CSV table of C-alpha atoms in Angstrom, one decimal:
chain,number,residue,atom,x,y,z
A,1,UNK,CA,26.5,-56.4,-30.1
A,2,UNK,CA,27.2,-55.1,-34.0
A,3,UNK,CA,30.3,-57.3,-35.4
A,4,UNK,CA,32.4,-54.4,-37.1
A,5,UNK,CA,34.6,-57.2,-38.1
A,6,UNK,CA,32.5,-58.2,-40.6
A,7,UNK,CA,33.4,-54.9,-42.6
A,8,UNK,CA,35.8,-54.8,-44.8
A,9,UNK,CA,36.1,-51.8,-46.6
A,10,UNK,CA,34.7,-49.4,-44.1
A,11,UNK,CA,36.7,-48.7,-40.9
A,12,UNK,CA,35.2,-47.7,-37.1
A,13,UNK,CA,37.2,-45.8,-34.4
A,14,UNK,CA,35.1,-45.2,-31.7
A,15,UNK,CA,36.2,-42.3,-28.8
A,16,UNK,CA,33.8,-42.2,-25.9
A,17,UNK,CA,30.3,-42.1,-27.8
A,18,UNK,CA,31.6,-41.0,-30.9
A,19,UNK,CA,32.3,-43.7,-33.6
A,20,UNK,CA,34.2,-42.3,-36.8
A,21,UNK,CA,32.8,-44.5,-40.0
A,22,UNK,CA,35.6,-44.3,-42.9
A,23,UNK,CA,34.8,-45.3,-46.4
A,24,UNK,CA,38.4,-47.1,-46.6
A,25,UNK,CA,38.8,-48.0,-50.3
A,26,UNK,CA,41.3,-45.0,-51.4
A,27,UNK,CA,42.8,-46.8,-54.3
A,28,UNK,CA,39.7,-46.1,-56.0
A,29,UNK,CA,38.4,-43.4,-54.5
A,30,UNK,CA,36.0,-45.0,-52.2
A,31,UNK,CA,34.1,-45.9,-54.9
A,32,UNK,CA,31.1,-47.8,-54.7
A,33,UNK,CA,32.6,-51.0,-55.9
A,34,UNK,CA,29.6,-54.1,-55.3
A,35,UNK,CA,31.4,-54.8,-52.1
A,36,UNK,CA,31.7,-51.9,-50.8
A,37,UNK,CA,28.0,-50.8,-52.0
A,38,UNK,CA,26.7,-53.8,-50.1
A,39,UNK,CA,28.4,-52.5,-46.7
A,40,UNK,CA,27.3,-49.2,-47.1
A,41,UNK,CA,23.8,-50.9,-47.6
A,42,UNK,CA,23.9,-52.2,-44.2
A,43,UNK,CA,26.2,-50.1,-42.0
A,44,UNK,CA,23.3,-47.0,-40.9
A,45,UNK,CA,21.0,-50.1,-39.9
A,46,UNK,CA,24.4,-51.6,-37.3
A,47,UNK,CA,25.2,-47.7,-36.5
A,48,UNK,CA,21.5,-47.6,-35.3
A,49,UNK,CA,21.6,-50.5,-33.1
A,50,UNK,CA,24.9,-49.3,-31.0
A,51,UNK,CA,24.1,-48.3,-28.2
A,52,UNK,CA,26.9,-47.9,-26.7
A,53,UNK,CA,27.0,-44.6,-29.7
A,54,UNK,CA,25.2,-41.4,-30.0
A,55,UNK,CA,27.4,-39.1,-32.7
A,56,UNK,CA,28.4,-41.1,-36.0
A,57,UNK,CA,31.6,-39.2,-37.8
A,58,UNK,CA,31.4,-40.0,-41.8
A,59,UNK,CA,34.9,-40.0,-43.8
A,60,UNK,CA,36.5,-41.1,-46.3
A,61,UNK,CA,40.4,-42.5,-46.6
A,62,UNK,CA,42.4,-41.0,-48.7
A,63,UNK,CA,41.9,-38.2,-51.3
A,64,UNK,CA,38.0,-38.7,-51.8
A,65,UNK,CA,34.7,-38.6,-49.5
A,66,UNK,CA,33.5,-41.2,-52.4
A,67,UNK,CA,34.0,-41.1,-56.2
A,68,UNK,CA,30.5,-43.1,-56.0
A,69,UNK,CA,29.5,-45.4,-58.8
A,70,UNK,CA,32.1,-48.1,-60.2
A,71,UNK,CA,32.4,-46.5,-63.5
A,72,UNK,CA,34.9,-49.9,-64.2
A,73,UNK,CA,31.6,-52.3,-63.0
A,74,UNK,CA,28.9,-50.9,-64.9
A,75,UNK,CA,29.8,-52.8,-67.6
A,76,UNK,CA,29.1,-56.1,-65.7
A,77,UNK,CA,26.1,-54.3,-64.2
A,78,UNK,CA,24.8,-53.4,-68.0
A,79,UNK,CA,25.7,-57.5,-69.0
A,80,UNK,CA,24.0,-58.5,-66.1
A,81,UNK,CA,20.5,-56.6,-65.0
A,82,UNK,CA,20.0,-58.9,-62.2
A,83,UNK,CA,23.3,-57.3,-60.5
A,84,UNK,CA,21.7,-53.6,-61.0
A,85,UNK,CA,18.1,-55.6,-59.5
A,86,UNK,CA,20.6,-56.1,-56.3
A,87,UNK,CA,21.8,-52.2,-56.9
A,88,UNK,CA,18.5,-50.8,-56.4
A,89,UNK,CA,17.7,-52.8,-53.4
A,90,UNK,CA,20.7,-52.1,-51.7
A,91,UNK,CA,20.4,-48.2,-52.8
A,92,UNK,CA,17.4,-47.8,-51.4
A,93,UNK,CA,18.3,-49.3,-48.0
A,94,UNK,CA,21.5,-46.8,-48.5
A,95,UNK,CA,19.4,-43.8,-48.2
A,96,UNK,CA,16.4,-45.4,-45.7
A,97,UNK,CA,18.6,-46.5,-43.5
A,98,UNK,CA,20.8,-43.3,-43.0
A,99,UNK,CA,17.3,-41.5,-42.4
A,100,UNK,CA,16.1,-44.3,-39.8
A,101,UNK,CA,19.4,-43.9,-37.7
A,102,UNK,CA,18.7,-41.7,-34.6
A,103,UNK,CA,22.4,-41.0,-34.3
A,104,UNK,CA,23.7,-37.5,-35.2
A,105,UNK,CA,25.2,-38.3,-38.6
A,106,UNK,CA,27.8,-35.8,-39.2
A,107,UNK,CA,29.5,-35.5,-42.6
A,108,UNK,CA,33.6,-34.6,-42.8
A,109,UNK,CA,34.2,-34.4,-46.4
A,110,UNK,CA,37.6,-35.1,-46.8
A,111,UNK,CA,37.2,-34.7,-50.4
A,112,UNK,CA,35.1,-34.9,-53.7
A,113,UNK,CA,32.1,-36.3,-53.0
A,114,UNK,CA,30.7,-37.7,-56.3
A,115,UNK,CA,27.3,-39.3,-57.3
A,116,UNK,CA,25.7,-41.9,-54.6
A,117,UNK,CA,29.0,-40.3,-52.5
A,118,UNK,CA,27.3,-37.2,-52.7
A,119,UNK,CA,23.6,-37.9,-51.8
A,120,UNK,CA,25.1,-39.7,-48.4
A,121,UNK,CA,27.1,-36.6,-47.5
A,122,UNK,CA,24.3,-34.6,-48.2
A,123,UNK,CA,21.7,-36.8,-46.1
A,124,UNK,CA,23.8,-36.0,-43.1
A,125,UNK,CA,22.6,-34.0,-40.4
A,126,UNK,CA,25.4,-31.6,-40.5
A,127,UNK,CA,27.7,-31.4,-43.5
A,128,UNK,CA,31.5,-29.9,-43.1
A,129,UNK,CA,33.6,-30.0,-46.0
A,130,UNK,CA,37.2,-29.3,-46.7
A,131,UNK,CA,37.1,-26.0,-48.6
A,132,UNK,CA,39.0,-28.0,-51.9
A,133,UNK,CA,36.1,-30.8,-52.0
A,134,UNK,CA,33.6,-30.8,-54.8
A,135,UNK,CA,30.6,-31.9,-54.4
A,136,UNK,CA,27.9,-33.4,-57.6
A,137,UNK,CA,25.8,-35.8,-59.0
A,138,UNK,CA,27.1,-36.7,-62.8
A,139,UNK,CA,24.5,-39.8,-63.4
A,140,UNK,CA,23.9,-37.8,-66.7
A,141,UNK,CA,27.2,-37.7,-67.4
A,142,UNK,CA,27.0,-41.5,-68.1
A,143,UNK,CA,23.9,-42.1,-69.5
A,144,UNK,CA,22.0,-42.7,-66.3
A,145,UNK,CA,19.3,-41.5,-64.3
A,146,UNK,CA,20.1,-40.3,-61.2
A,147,UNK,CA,18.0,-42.5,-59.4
A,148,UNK,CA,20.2,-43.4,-55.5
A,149,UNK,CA,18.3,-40.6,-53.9
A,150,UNK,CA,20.2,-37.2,-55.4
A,151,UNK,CA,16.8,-36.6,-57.0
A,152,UNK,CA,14.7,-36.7,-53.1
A,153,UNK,CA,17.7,-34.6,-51.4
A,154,UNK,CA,19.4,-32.0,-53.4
A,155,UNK,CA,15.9,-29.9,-54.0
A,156,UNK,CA,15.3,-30.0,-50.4
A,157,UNK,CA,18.8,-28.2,-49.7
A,158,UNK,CA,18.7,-26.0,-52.6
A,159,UNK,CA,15.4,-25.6,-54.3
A,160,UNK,CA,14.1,-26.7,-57.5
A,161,UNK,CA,15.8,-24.7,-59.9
A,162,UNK,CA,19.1,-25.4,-58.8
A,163,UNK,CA,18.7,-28.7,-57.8
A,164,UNK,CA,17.5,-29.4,-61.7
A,165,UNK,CA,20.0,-27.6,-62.9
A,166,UNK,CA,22.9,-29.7,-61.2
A,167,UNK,CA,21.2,-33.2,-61.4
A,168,UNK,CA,20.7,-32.2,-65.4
A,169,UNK,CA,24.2,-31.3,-66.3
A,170,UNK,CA,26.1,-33.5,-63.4
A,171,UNK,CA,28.6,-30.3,-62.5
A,172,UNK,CA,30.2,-30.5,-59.8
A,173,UNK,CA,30.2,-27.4,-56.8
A,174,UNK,CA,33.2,-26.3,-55.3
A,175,UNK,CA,32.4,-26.7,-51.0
A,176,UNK,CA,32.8,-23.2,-50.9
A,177,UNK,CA,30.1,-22.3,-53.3
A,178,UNK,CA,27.9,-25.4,-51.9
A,179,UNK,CA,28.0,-23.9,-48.4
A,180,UNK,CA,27.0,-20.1,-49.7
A,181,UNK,CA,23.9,-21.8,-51.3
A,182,UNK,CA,22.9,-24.3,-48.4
A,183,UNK,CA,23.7,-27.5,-49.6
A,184,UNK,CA,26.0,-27.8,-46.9
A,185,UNK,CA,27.3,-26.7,-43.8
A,186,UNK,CA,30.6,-25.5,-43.6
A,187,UNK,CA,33.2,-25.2,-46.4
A,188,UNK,CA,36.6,-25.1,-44.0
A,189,UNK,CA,40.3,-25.6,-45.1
A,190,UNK,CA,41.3,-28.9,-45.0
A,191,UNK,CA,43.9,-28.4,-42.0
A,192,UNK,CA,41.1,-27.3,-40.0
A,193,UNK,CA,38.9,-30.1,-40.6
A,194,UNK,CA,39.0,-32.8,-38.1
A,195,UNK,CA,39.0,-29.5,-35.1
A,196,UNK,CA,36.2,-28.4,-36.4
A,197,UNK,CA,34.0,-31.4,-36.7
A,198,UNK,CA,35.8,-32.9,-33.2
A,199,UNK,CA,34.5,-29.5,-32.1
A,200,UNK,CA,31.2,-29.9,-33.4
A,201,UNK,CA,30.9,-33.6,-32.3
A,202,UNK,CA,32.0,-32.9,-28.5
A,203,UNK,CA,29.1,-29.8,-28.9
A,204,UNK,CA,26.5,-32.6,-29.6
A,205,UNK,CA,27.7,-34.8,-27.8
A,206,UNK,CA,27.5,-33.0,-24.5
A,207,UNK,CA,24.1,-32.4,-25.0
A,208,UNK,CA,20.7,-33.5,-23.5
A,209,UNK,CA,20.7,-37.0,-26.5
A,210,UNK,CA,17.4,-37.9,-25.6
A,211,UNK,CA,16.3,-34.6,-26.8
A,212,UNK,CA,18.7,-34.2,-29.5
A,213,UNK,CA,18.0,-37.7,-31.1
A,214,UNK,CA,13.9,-37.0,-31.0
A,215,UNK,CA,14.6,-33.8,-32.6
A,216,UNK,CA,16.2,-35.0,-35.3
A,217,UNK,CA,13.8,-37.8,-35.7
A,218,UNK,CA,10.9,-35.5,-36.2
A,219,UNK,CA,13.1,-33.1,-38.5
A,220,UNK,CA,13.3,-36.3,-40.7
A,221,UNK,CA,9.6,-37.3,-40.9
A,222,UNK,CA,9.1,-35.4,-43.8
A,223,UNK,CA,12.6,-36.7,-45.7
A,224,UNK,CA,11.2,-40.0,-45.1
A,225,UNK,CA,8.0,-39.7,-46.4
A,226,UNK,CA,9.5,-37.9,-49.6
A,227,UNK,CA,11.8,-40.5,-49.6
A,228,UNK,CA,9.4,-43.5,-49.5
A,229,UNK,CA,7.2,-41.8,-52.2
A,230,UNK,CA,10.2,-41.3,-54.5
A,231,UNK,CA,12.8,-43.8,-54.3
A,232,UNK,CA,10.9,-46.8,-56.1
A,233,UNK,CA,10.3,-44.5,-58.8
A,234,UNK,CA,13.6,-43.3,-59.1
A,235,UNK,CA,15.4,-46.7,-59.0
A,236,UNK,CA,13.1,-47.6,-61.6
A,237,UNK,CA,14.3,-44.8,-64.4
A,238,UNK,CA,17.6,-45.2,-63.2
A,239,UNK,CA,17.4,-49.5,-64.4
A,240,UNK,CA,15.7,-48.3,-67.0
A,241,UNK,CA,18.3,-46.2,-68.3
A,242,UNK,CA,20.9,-48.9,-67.6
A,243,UNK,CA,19.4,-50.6,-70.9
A,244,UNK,CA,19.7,-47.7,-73.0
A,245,UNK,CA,22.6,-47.1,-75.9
A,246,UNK,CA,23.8,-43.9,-74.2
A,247,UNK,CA,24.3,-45.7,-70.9
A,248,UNK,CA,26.6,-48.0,-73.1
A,249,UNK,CA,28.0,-45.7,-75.1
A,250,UNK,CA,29.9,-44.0,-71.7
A,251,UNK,CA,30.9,-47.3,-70.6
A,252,UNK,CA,32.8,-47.4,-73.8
A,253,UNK,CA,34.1,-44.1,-73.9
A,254,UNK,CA,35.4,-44.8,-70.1
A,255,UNK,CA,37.6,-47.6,-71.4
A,256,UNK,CA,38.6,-46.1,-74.4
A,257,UNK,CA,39.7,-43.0,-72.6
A,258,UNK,CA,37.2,-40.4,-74.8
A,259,UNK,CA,34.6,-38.6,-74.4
A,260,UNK,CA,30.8,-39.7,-75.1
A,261,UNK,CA,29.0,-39.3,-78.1
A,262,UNK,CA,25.4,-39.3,-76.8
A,263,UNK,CA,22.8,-39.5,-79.2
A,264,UNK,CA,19.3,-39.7,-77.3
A,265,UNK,CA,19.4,-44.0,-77.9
């Protein structure tokens, strides 16, 4: 049996073999605050052992999918490397663990989906976003590399070009323009959200699972072995950019309400 109880930031409503996961931390966004990024850590590996589950909803309360990192923590993380040495650990069990899980992982973007928010939205199987979500990867933005896995799944969705050309600038998409280009499913308006993906998830769910859950499994091969080639890598020039005056420079900019002055340090 997987003890939900011992969550505390993410919620689970289960209906039949559906279980609805909701990132449940709206006074921040969702944010990725340490607690909440160790739950998330874990949470795929529990979803994977219910068996009593085949479809997994993915939400977030409030206004926001995620806001993703804790802009207000990284200055304890920049203090303190051995917290970002936990980070990286628990990132990388963030994105092996939603690509382990044989349940059909569908994303409902509530709303903006930012940073490590965005790269677990977009390792969903099936994306639907309310059409007034945005949808990016701003590690640049604040000095950082983006290390949590945008770099393994946004060229697979998009291609090269415009995968490089979002993860180097950290703008953010508009659903509408992310679901002309493929990076994800559906852009819908946000009173026809929760029909469509309760639509979607009763379509799965009355399907052949066996089938369904193998399918997916060899779709993923390939994302996993990308994703086992990459992710050290990644982590690694994302704590390595932790060090660097940039990084610090945005932290202090964040709490001095300004922009950054970057200069390449």
């Amino acid at each position: 049996m997987v003890n939900y109880s011992a969550y505390k930031y993410i919620k689970f409503d289960k209906a039949g073999r559906t279980m609805t996961v909701t990132f449940n931390k709206p006074d921040v966004l969702n944010a990725m605050t340490a607690a909440m990024h160790e739950e998330t850590s874990r949470v795929f590996y529990d979803l994977g052992m219910d068996h009593s589950i085949d479809v997994v909803i993915l939400t977030g309360a409030g206004k926001a999918f995620s806001a993703g990192g804790d802009i207000a923590g990284m200055q304890e993380m920049y203090d303190k490397p051995e917290m970002f040495e936990l980070s990286i650990m628990e990132a990388k069990k963030v994105v092996f663990g939603i690509l382990d899980c044989e349940k059909v992982l569908i994303c409902k973007m509530n709303g903006d989906a930012v940073g490590l928010g965005a790269t677990i939205g977009l390792f969903c199987d099936v994306i639907f976003a309310a059409d007034h979500a945005r949808i990016g990867d701003p590690h640049v933005r604040v000095g950082l590399a983006a290390g949590d896995g945008g770099a393994v799944i946004w060229p697979q969705l998009i291609g090269y070009a415009r995968a490089k050309e979002y993860l180097l600038t950290g703008d953010l998409i508009n659903a509408k323009d992310a679901a002309a280009m493929g990076l994800i499913n559906y852009a819908v308006p946000a009173a026809e959200l929760d029909e469509k993906v309760d639509a979607f998830a009763k379509k799965i769910g009355s399907g052949a699972m066996k089938s369904i859950k193998w399918t997916k499994t060899a779709i993923n091969i390939g994302l996993k072995q990308l994703a086992h080639s990459m992710m050290d890598t990644c982590m690694a020039y994302e704590a390595l950019s932790n060090r660097t005056g940039d990084h610090l420079e945005a932290i202090k900019a964040f709490s001095e309400k300004r922009k950054p002055v970057f200069t390449g340090a």
